[in-house]
GROMACS .gro file of N, CA, C and O in nm:
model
  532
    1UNK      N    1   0.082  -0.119   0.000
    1UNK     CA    2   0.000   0.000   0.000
    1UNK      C    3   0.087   0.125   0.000
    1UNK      O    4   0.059   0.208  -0.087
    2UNK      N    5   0.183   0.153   0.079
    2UNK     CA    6   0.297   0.252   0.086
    2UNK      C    7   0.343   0.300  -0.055
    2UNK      O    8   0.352   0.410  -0.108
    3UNK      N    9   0.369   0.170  -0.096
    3UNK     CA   10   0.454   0.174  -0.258
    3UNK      C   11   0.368   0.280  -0.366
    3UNK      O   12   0.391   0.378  -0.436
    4UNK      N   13   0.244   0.183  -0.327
    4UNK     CA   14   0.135   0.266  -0.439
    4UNK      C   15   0.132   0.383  -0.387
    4UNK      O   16   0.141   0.479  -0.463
    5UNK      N   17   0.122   0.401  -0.277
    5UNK     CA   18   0.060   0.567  -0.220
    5UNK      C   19   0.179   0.649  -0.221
    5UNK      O   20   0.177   0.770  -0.199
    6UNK      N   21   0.304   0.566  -0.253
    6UNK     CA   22   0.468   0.726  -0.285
    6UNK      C   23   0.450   0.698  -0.450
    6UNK      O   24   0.505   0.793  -0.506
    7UNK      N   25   0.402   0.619  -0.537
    7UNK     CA   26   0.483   0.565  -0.648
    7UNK      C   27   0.346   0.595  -0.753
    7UNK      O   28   0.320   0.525  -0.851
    8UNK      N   29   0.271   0.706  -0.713
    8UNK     CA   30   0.132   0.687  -0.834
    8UNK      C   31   0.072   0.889  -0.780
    8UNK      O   32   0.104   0.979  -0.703
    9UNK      N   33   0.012   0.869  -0.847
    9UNK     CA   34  -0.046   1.029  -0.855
    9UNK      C   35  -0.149   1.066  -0.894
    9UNK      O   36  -0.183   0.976  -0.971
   10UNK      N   37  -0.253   1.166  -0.895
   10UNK     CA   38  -0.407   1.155  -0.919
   10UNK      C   39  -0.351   1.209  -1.074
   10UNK      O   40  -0.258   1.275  -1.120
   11UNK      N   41  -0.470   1.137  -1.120
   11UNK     CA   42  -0.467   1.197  -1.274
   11UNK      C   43  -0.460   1.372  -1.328
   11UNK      O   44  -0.508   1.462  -1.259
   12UNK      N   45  -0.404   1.393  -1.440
   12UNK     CA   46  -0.372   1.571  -1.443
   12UNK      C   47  -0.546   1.596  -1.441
   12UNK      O   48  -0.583   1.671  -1.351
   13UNK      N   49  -0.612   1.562  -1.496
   13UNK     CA   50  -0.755   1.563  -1.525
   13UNK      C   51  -0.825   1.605  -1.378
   13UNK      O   52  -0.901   1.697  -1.347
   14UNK      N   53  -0.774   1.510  -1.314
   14UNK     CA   54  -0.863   1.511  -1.159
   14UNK      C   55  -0.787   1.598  -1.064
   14UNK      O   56  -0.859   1.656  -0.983
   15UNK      N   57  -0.683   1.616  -1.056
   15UNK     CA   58  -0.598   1.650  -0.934
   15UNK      C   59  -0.670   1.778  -0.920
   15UNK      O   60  -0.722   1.805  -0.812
   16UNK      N   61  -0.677   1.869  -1.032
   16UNK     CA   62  -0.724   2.040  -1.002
   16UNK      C   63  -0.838   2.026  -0.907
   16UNK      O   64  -0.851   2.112  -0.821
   17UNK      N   65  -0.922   1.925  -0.914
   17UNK     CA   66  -1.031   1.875  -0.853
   17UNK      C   67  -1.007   1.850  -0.690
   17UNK      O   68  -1.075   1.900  -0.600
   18UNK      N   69  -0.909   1.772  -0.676
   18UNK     CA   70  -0.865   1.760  -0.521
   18UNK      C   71  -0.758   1.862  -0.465
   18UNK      O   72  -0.766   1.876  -0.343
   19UNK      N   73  -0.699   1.907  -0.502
   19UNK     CA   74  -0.684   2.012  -0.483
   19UNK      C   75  -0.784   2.140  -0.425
   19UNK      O   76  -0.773   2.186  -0.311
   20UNK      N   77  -0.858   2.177  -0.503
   20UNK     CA   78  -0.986   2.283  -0.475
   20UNK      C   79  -1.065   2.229  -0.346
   20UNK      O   80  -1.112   2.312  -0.268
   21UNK      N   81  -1.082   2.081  -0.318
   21UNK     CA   82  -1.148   1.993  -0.224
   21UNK      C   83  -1.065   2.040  -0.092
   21UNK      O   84  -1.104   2.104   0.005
   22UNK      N   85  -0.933   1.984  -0.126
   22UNK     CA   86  -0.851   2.029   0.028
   22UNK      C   87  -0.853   2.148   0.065
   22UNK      O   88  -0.862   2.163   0.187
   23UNK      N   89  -0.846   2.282  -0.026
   23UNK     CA   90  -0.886   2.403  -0.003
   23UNK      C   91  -0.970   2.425   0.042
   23UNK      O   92  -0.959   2.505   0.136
   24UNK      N   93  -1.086   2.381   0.016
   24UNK     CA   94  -1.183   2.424   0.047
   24UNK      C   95  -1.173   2.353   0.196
   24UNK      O   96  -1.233   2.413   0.285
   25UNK      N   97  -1.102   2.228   0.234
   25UNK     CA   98  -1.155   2.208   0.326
   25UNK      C   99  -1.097   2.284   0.457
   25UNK      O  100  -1.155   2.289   0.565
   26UNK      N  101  -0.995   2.330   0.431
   26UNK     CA  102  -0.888   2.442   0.462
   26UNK      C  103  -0.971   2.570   0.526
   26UNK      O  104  -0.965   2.606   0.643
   27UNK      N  105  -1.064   2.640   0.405
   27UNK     CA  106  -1.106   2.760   0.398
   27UNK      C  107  -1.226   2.697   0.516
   27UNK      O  108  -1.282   2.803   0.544
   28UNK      N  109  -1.280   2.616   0.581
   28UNK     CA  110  -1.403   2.579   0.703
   28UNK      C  111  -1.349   2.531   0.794
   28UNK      O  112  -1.424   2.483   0.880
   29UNK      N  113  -1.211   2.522   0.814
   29UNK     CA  114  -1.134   2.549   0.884
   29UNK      C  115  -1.097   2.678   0.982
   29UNK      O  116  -1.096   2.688   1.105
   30UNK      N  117  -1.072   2.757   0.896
   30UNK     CA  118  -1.046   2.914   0.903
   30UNK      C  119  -1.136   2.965   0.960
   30UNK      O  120  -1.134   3.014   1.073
   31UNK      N  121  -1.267   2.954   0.852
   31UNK     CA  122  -1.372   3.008   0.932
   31UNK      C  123  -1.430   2.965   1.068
   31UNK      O  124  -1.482   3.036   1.153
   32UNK      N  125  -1.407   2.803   1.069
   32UNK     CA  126  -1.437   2.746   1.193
   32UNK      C  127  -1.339   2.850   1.312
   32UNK      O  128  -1.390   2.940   1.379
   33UNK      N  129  -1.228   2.821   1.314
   33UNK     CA  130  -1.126   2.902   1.393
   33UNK      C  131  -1.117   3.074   1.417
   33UNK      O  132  -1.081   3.140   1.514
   34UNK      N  133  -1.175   3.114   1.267
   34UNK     CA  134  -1.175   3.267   1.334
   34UNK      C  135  -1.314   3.348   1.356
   34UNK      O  136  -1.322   3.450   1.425
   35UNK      N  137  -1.408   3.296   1.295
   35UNK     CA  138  -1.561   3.354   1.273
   35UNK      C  139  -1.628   3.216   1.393
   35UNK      O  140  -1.616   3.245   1.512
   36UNK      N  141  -1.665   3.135   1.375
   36UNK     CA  142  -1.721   3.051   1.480
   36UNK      C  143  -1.665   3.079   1.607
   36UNK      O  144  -1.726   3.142   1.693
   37UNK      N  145  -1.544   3.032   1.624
   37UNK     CA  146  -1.448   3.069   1.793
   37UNK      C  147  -1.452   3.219   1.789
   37UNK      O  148  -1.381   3.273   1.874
   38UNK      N  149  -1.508   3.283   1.721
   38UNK     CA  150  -1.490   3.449   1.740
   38UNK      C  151  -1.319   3.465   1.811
   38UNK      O  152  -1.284   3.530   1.909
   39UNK      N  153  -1.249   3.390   1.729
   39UNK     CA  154  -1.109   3.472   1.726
   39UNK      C  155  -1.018   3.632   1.694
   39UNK      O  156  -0.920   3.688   1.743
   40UNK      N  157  -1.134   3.666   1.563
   40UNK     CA  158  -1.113   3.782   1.505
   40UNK      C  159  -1.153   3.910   1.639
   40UNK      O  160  -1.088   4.004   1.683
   41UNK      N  161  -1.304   3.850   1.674
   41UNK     CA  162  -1.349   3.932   1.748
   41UNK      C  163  -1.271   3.983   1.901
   41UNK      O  164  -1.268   4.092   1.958
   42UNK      N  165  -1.211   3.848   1.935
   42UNK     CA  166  -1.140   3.895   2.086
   42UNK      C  167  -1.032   3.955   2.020
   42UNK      O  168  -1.016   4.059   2.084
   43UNK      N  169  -0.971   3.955   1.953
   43UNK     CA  170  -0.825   4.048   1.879
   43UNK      C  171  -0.868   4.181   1.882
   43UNK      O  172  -0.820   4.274   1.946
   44UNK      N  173  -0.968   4.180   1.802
   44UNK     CA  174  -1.006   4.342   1.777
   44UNK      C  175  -1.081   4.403   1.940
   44UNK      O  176  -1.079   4.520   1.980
   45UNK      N  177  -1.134   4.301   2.000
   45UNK     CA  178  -1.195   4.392   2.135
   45UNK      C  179  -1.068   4.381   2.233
   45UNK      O  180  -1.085   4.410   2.352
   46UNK      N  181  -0.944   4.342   2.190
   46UNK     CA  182  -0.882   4.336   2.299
   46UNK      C  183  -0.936   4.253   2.419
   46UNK      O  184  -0.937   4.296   2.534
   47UNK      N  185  -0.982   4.124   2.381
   47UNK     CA  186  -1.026   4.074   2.496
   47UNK      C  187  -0.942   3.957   2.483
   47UNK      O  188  -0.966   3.857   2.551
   48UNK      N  189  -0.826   3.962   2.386
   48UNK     CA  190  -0.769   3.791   2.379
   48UNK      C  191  -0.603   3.827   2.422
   48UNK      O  192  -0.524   3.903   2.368
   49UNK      N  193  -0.591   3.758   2.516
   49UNK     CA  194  -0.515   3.666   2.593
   49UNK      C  195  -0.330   3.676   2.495
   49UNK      O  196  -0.291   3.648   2.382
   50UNK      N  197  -0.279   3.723   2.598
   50UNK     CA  198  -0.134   3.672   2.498
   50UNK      C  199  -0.082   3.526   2.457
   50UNK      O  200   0.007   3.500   2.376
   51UNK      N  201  -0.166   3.431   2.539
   51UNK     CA  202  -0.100   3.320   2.516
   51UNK      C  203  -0.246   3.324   2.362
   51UNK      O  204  -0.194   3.324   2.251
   52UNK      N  205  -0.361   3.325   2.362
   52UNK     CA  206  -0.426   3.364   2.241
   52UNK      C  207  -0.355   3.404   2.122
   52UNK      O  208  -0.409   3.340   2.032
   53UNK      N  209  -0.272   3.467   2.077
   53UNK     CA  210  -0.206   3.545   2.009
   53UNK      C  211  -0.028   3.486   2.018
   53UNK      O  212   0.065   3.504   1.939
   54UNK      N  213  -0.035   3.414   2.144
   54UNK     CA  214   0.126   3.359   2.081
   54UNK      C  215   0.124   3.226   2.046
   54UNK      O  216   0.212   3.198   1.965
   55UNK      N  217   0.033   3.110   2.087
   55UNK     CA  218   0.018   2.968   2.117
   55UNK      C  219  -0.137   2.981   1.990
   55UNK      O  220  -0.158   2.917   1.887
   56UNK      N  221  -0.193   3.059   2.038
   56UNK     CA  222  -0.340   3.002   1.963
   56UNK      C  223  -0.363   3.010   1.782
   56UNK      O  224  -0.412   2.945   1.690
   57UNK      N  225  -0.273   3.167   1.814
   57UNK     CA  226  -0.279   3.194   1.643
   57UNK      C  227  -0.188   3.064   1.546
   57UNK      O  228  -0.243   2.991   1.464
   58UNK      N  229  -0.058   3.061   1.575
   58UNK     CA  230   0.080   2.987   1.446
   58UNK      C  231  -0.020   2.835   1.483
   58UNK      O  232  -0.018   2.752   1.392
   59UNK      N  233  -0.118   2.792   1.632
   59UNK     CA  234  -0.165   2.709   1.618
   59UNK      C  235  -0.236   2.672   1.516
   59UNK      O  236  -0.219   2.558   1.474
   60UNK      N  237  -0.317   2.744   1.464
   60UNK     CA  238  -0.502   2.766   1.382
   60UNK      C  239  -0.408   2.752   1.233
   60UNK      O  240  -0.454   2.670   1.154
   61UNK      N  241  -0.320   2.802   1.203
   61UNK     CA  242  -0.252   2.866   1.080
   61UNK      C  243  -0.194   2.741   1.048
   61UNK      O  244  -0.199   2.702   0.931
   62UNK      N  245  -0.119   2.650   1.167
   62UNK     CA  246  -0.080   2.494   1.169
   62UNK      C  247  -0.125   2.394   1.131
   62UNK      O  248  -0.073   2.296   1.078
   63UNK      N  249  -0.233   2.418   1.159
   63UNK     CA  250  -0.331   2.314   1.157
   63UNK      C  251  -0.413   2.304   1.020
   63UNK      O  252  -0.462   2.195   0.989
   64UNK      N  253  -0.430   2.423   0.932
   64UNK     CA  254  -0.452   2.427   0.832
   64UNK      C  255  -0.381   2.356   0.696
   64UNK      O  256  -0.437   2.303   0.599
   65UNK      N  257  -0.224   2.376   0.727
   65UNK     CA  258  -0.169   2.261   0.676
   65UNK      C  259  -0.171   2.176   0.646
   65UNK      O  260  -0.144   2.126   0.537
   66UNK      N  261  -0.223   2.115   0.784
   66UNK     CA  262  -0.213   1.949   0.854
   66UNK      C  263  -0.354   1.896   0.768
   66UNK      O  264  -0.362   1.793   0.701
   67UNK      N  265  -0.468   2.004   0.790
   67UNK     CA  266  -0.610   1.947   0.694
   67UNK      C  267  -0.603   1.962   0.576
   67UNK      O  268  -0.674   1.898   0.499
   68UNK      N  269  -0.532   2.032   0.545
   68UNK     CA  270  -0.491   2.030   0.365
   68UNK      C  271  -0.439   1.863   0.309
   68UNK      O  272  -0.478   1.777   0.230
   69UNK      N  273  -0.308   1.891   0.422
   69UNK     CA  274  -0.251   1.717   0.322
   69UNK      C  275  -0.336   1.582   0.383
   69UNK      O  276  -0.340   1.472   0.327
   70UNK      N  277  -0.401   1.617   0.509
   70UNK     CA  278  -0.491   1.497   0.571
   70UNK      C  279  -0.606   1.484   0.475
   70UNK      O  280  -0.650   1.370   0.460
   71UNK      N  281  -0.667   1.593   0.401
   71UNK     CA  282  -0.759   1.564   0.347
   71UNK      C  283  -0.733   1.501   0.164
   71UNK      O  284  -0.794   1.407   0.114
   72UNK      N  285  -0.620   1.591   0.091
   72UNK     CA  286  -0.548   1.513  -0.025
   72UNK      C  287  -0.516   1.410  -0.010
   72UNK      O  288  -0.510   1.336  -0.108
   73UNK      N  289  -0.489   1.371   0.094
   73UNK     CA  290  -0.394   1.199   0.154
   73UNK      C  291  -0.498   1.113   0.133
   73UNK      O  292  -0.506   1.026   0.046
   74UNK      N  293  -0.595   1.148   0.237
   74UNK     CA  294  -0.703   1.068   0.249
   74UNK      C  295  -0.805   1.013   0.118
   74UNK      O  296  -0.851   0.901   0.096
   75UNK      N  297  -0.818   1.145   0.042
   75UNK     CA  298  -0.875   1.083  -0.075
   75UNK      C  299  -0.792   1.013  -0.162
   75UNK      O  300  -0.857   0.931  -0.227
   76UNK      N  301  -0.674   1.014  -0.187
   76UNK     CA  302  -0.577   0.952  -0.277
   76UNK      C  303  -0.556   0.779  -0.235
   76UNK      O  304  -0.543   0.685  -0.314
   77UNK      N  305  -0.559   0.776  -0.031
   77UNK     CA  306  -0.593   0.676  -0.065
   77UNK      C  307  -0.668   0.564  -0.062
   77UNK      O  308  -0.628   0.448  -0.047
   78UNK      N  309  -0.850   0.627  -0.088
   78UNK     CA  310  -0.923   0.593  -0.092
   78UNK      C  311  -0.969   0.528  -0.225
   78UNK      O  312  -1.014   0.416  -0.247
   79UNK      N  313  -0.940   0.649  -0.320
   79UNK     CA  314  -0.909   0.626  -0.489
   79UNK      C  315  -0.802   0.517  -0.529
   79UNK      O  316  -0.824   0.442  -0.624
   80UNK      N  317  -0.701   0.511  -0.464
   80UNK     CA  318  -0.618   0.367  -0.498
   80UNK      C  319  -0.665   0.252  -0.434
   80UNK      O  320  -0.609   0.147  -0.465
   81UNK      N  321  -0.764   0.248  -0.343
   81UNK     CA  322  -0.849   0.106  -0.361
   81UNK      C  323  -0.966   0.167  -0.398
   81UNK      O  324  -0.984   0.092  -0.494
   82UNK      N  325  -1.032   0.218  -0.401
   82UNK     CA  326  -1.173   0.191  -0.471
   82UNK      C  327  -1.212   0.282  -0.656
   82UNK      O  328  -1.312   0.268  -0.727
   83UNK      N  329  -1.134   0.335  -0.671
   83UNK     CA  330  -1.098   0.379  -0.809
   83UNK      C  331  -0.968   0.398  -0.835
   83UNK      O  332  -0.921   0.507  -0.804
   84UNK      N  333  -0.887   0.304  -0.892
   84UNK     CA  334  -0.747   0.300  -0.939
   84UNK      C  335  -0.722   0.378  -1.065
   84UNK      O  336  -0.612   0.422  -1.100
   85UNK      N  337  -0.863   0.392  -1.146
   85UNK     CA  338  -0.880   0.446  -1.246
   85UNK      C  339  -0.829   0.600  -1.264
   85UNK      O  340  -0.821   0.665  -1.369
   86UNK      N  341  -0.796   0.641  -1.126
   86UNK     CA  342  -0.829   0.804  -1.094
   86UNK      C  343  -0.692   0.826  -1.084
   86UNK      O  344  -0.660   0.943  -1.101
   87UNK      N  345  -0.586   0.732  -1.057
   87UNK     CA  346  -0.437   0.756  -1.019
   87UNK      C  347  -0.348   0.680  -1.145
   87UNK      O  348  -0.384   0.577  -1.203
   88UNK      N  349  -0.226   0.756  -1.171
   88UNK     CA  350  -0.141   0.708  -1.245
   88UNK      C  351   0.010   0.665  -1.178
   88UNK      O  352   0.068   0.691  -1.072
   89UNK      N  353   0.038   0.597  -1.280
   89UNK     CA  354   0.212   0.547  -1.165
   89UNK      C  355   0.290   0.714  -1.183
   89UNK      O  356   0.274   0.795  -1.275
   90UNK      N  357   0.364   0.722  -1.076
   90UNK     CA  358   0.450   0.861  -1.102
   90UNK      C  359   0.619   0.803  -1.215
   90UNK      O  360   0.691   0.707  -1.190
   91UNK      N  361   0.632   0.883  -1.308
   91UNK     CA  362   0.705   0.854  -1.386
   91UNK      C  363   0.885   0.855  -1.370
   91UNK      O  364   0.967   0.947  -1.377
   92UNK      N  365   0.900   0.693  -1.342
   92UNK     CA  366   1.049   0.672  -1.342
   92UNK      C  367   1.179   0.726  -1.418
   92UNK      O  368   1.171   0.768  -1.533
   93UNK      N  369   1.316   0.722  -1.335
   93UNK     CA  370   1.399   0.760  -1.402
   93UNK      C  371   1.431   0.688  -1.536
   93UNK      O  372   1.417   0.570  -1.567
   94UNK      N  373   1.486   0.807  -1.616
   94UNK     CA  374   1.490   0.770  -1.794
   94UNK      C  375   1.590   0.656  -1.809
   94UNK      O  376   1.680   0.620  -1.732
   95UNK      N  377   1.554   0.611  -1.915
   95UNK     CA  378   1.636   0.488  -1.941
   95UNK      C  379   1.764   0.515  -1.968
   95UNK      O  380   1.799   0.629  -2.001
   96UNK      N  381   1.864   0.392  -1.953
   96UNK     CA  382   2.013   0.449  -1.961
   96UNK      C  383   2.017   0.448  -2.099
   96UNK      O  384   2.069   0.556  -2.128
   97UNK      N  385   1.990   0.384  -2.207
   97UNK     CA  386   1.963   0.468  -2.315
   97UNK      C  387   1.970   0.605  -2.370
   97UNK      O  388   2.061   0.656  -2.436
   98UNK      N  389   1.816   0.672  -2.316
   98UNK     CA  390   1.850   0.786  -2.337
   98UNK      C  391   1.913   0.869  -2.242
   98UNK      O  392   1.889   0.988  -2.260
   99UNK      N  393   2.023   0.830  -2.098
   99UNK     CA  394   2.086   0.923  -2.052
   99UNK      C  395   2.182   0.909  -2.115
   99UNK      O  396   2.230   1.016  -2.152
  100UNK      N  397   2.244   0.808  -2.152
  100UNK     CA  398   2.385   0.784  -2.243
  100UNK      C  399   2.393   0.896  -2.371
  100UNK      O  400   2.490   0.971  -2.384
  101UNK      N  401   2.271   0.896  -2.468
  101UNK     CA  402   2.215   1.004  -2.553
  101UNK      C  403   2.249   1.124  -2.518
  101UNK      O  404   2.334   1.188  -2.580
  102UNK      N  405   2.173   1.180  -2.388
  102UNK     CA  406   2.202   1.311  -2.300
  102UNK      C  407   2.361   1.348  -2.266
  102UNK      O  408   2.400   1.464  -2.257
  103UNK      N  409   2.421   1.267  -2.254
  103UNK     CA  410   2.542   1.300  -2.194
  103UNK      C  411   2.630   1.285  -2.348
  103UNK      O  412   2.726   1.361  -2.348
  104UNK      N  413   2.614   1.193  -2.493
  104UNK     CA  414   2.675   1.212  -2.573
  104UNK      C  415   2.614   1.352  -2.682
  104UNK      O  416   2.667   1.386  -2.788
  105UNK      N  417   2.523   1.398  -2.636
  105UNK     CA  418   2.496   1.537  -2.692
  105UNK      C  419   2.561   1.665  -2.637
  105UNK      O  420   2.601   1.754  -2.712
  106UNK      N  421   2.574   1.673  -2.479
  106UNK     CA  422   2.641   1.743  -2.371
  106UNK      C  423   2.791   1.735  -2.419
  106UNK      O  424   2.860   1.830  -2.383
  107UNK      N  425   2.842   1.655  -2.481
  107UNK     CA  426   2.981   1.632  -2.490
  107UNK      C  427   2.947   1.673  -2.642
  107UNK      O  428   3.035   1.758  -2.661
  108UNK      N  429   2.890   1.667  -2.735
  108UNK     CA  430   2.901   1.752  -2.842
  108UNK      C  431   2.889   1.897  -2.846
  108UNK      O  432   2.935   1.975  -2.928
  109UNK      N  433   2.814   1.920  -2.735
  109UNK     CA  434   2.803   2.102  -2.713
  109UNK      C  435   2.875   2.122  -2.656
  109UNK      O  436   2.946   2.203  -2.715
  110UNK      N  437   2.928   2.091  -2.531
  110UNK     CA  438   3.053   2.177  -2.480
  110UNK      C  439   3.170   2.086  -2.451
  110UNK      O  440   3.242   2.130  -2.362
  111UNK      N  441   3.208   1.970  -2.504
  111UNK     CA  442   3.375   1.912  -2.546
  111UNK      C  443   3.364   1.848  -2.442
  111UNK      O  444   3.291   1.872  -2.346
  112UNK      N  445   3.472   1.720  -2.463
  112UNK     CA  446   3.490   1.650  -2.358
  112UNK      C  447   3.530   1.730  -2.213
  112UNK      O  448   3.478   1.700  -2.106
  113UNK      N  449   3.618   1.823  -2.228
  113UNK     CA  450   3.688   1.885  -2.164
  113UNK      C  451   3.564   1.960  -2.035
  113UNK      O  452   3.594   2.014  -1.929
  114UNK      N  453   3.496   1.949  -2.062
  114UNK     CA  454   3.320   1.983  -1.973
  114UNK      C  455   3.329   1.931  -1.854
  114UNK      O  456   3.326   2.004  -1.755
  115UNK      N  457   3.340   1.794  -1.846
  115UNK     CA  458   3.386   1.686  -1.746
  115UNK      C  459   3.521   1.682  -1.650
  115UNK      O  460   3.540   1.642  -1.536
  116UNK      N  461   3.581   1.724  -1.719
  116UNK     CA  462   3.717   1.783  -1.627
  116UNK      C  463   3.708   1.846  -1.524
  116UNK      O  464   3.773   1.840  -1.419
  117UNK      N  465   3.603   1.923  -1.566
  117UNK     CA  466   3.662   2.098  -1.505
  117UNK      C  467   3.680   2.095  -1.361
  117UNK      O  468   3.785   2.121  -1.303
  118UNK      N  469   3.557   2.059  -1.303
  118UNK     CA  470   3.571   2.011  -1.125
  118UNK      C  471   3.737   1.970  -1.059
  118UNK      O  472   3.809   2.006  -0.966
  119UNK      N  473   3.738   1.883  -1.159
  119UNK     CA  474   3.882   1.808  -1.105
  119UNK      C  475   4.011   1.896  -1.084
  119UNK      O  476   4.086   1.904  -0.987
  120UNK      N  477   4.013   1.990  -1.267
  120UNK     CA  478   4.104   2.081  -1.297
  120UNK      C  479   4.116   2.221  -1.134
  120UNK      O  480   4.198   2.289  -1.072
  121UNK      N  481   4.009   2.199  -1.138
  121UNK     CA  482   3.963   2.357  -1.046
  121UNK      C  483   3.999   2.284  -0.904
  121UNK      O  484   4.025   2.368  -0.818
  122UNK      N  485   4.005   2.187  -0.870
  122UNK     CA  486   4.035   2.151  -0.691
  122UNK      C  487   4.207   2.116  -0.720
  122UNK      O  488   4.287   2.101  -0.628
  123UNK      N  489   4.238   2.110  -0.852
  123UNK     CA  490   4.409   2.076  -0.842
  123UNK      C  491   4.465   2.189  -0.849
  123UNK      O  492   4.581   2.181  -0.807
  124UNK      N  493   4.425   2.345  -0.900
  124UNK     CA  494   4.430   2.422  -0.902
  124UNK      C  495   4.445   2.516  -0.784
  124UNK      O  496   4.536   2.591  -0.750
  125UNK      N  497   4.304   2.481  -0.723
  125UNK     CA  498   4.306   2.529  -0.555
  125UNK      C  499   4.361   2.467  -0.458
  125UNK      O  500   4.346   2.502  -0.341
  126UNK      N  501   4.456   2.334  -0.507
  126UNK     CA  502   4.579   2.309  -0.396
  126UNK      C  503   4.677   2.374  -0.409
  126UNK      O  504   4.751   2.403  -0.315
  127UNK      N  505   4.701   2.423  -0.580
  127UNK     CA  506   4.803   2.479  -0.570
  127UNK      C  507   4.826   2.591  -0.494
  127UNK      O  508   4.927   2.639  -0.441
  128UNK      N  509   4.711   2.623  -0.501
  128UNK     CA  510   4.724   2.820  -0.431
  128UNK      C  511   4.708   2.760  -0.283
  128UNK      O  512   4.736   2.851  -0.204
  129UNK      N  513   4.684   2.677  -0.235
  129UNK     CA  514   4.698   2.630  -0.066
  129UNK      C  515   4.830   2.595  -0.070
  129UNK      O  516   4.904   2.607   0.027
  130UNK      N  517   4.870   2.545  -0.197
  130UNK     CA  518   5.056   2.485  -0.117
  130UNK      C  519   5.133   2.601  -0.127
  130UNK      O  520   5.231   2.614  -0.053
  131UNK      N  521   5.095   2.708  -0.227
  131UNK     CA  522   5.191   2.800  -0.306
  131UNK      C  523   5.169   2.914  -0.178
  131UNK      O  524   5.273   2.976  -0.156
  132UNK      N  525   5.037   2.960  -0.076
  132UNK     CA  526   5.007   3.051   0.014
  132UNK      C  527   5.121   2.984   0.136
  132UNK      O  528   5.164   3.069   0.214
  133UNK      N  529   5.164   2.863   0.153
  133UNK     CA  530   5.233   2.801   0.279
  133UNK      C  531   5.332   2.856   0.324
  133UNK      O  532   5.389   2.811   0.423
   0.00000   0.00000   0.00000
């Protein structure tokens, strides 16, 4: 279950969809925390508490987070057992094929000599450490 739930991804089609879901579930959150708990209101009447304002606020703002990815999580992996249809595998590293390709094009644009350079540049900067002694 792990494998599938690091190794797959909601479809491009659907994701904008869960996405907007976790937001939203985010945004009744907020309101739960600042309009329901009348948070806004003790701020502005001066009736809230410093530990209110040092502990309560980065709390509410925390926690919004936490229901964002609890709620994306949760549907993702609900959809990988009961609609698999909705998730795709996330796409593996390229074949050595075409990195071999990548790296013999890289060596046509900027010369073998490309590959060196690291090496050239730390034998370089011993010298100026032995030559400063």
């Amino acid at each position: 279950m792990l494998c599938l739930f690091r190794n797959t991804r909601f479809h491009p089609k659907f994701n904008p969809w869960m996405i907007a879901l976790s937001w939203l579930a985010v945004f009744f959150w907020l309101e739960f925390a600042f309009i329901e708990k009348a948070l806004v209101d003790k701020v502005f009447a001066g009736h809230a508490l410093i530990v209110d304002l040092v502990f309560g606020l980065p709390l509410v703002l925390a926690l919004a987070i936490v229901i964002y990815a609890m709620v994306y999580w949760s549907i993702k992996a609900v959809c990988i057992f009961l609609f698999p249809a909705l998730v795709e595998p996330v796409p593996q590293e390229l074949p050595s094929e075409v990195q071999e390709q990548l790296v013999a094009d890289a060596e046509k644009e900027f010369g073998e000599e490309y590959w060196q350079q690291p090496e050239q540049q730390s034998e370089s900067s011993k010298d100026k450490v032995s030559t400063k002694s």
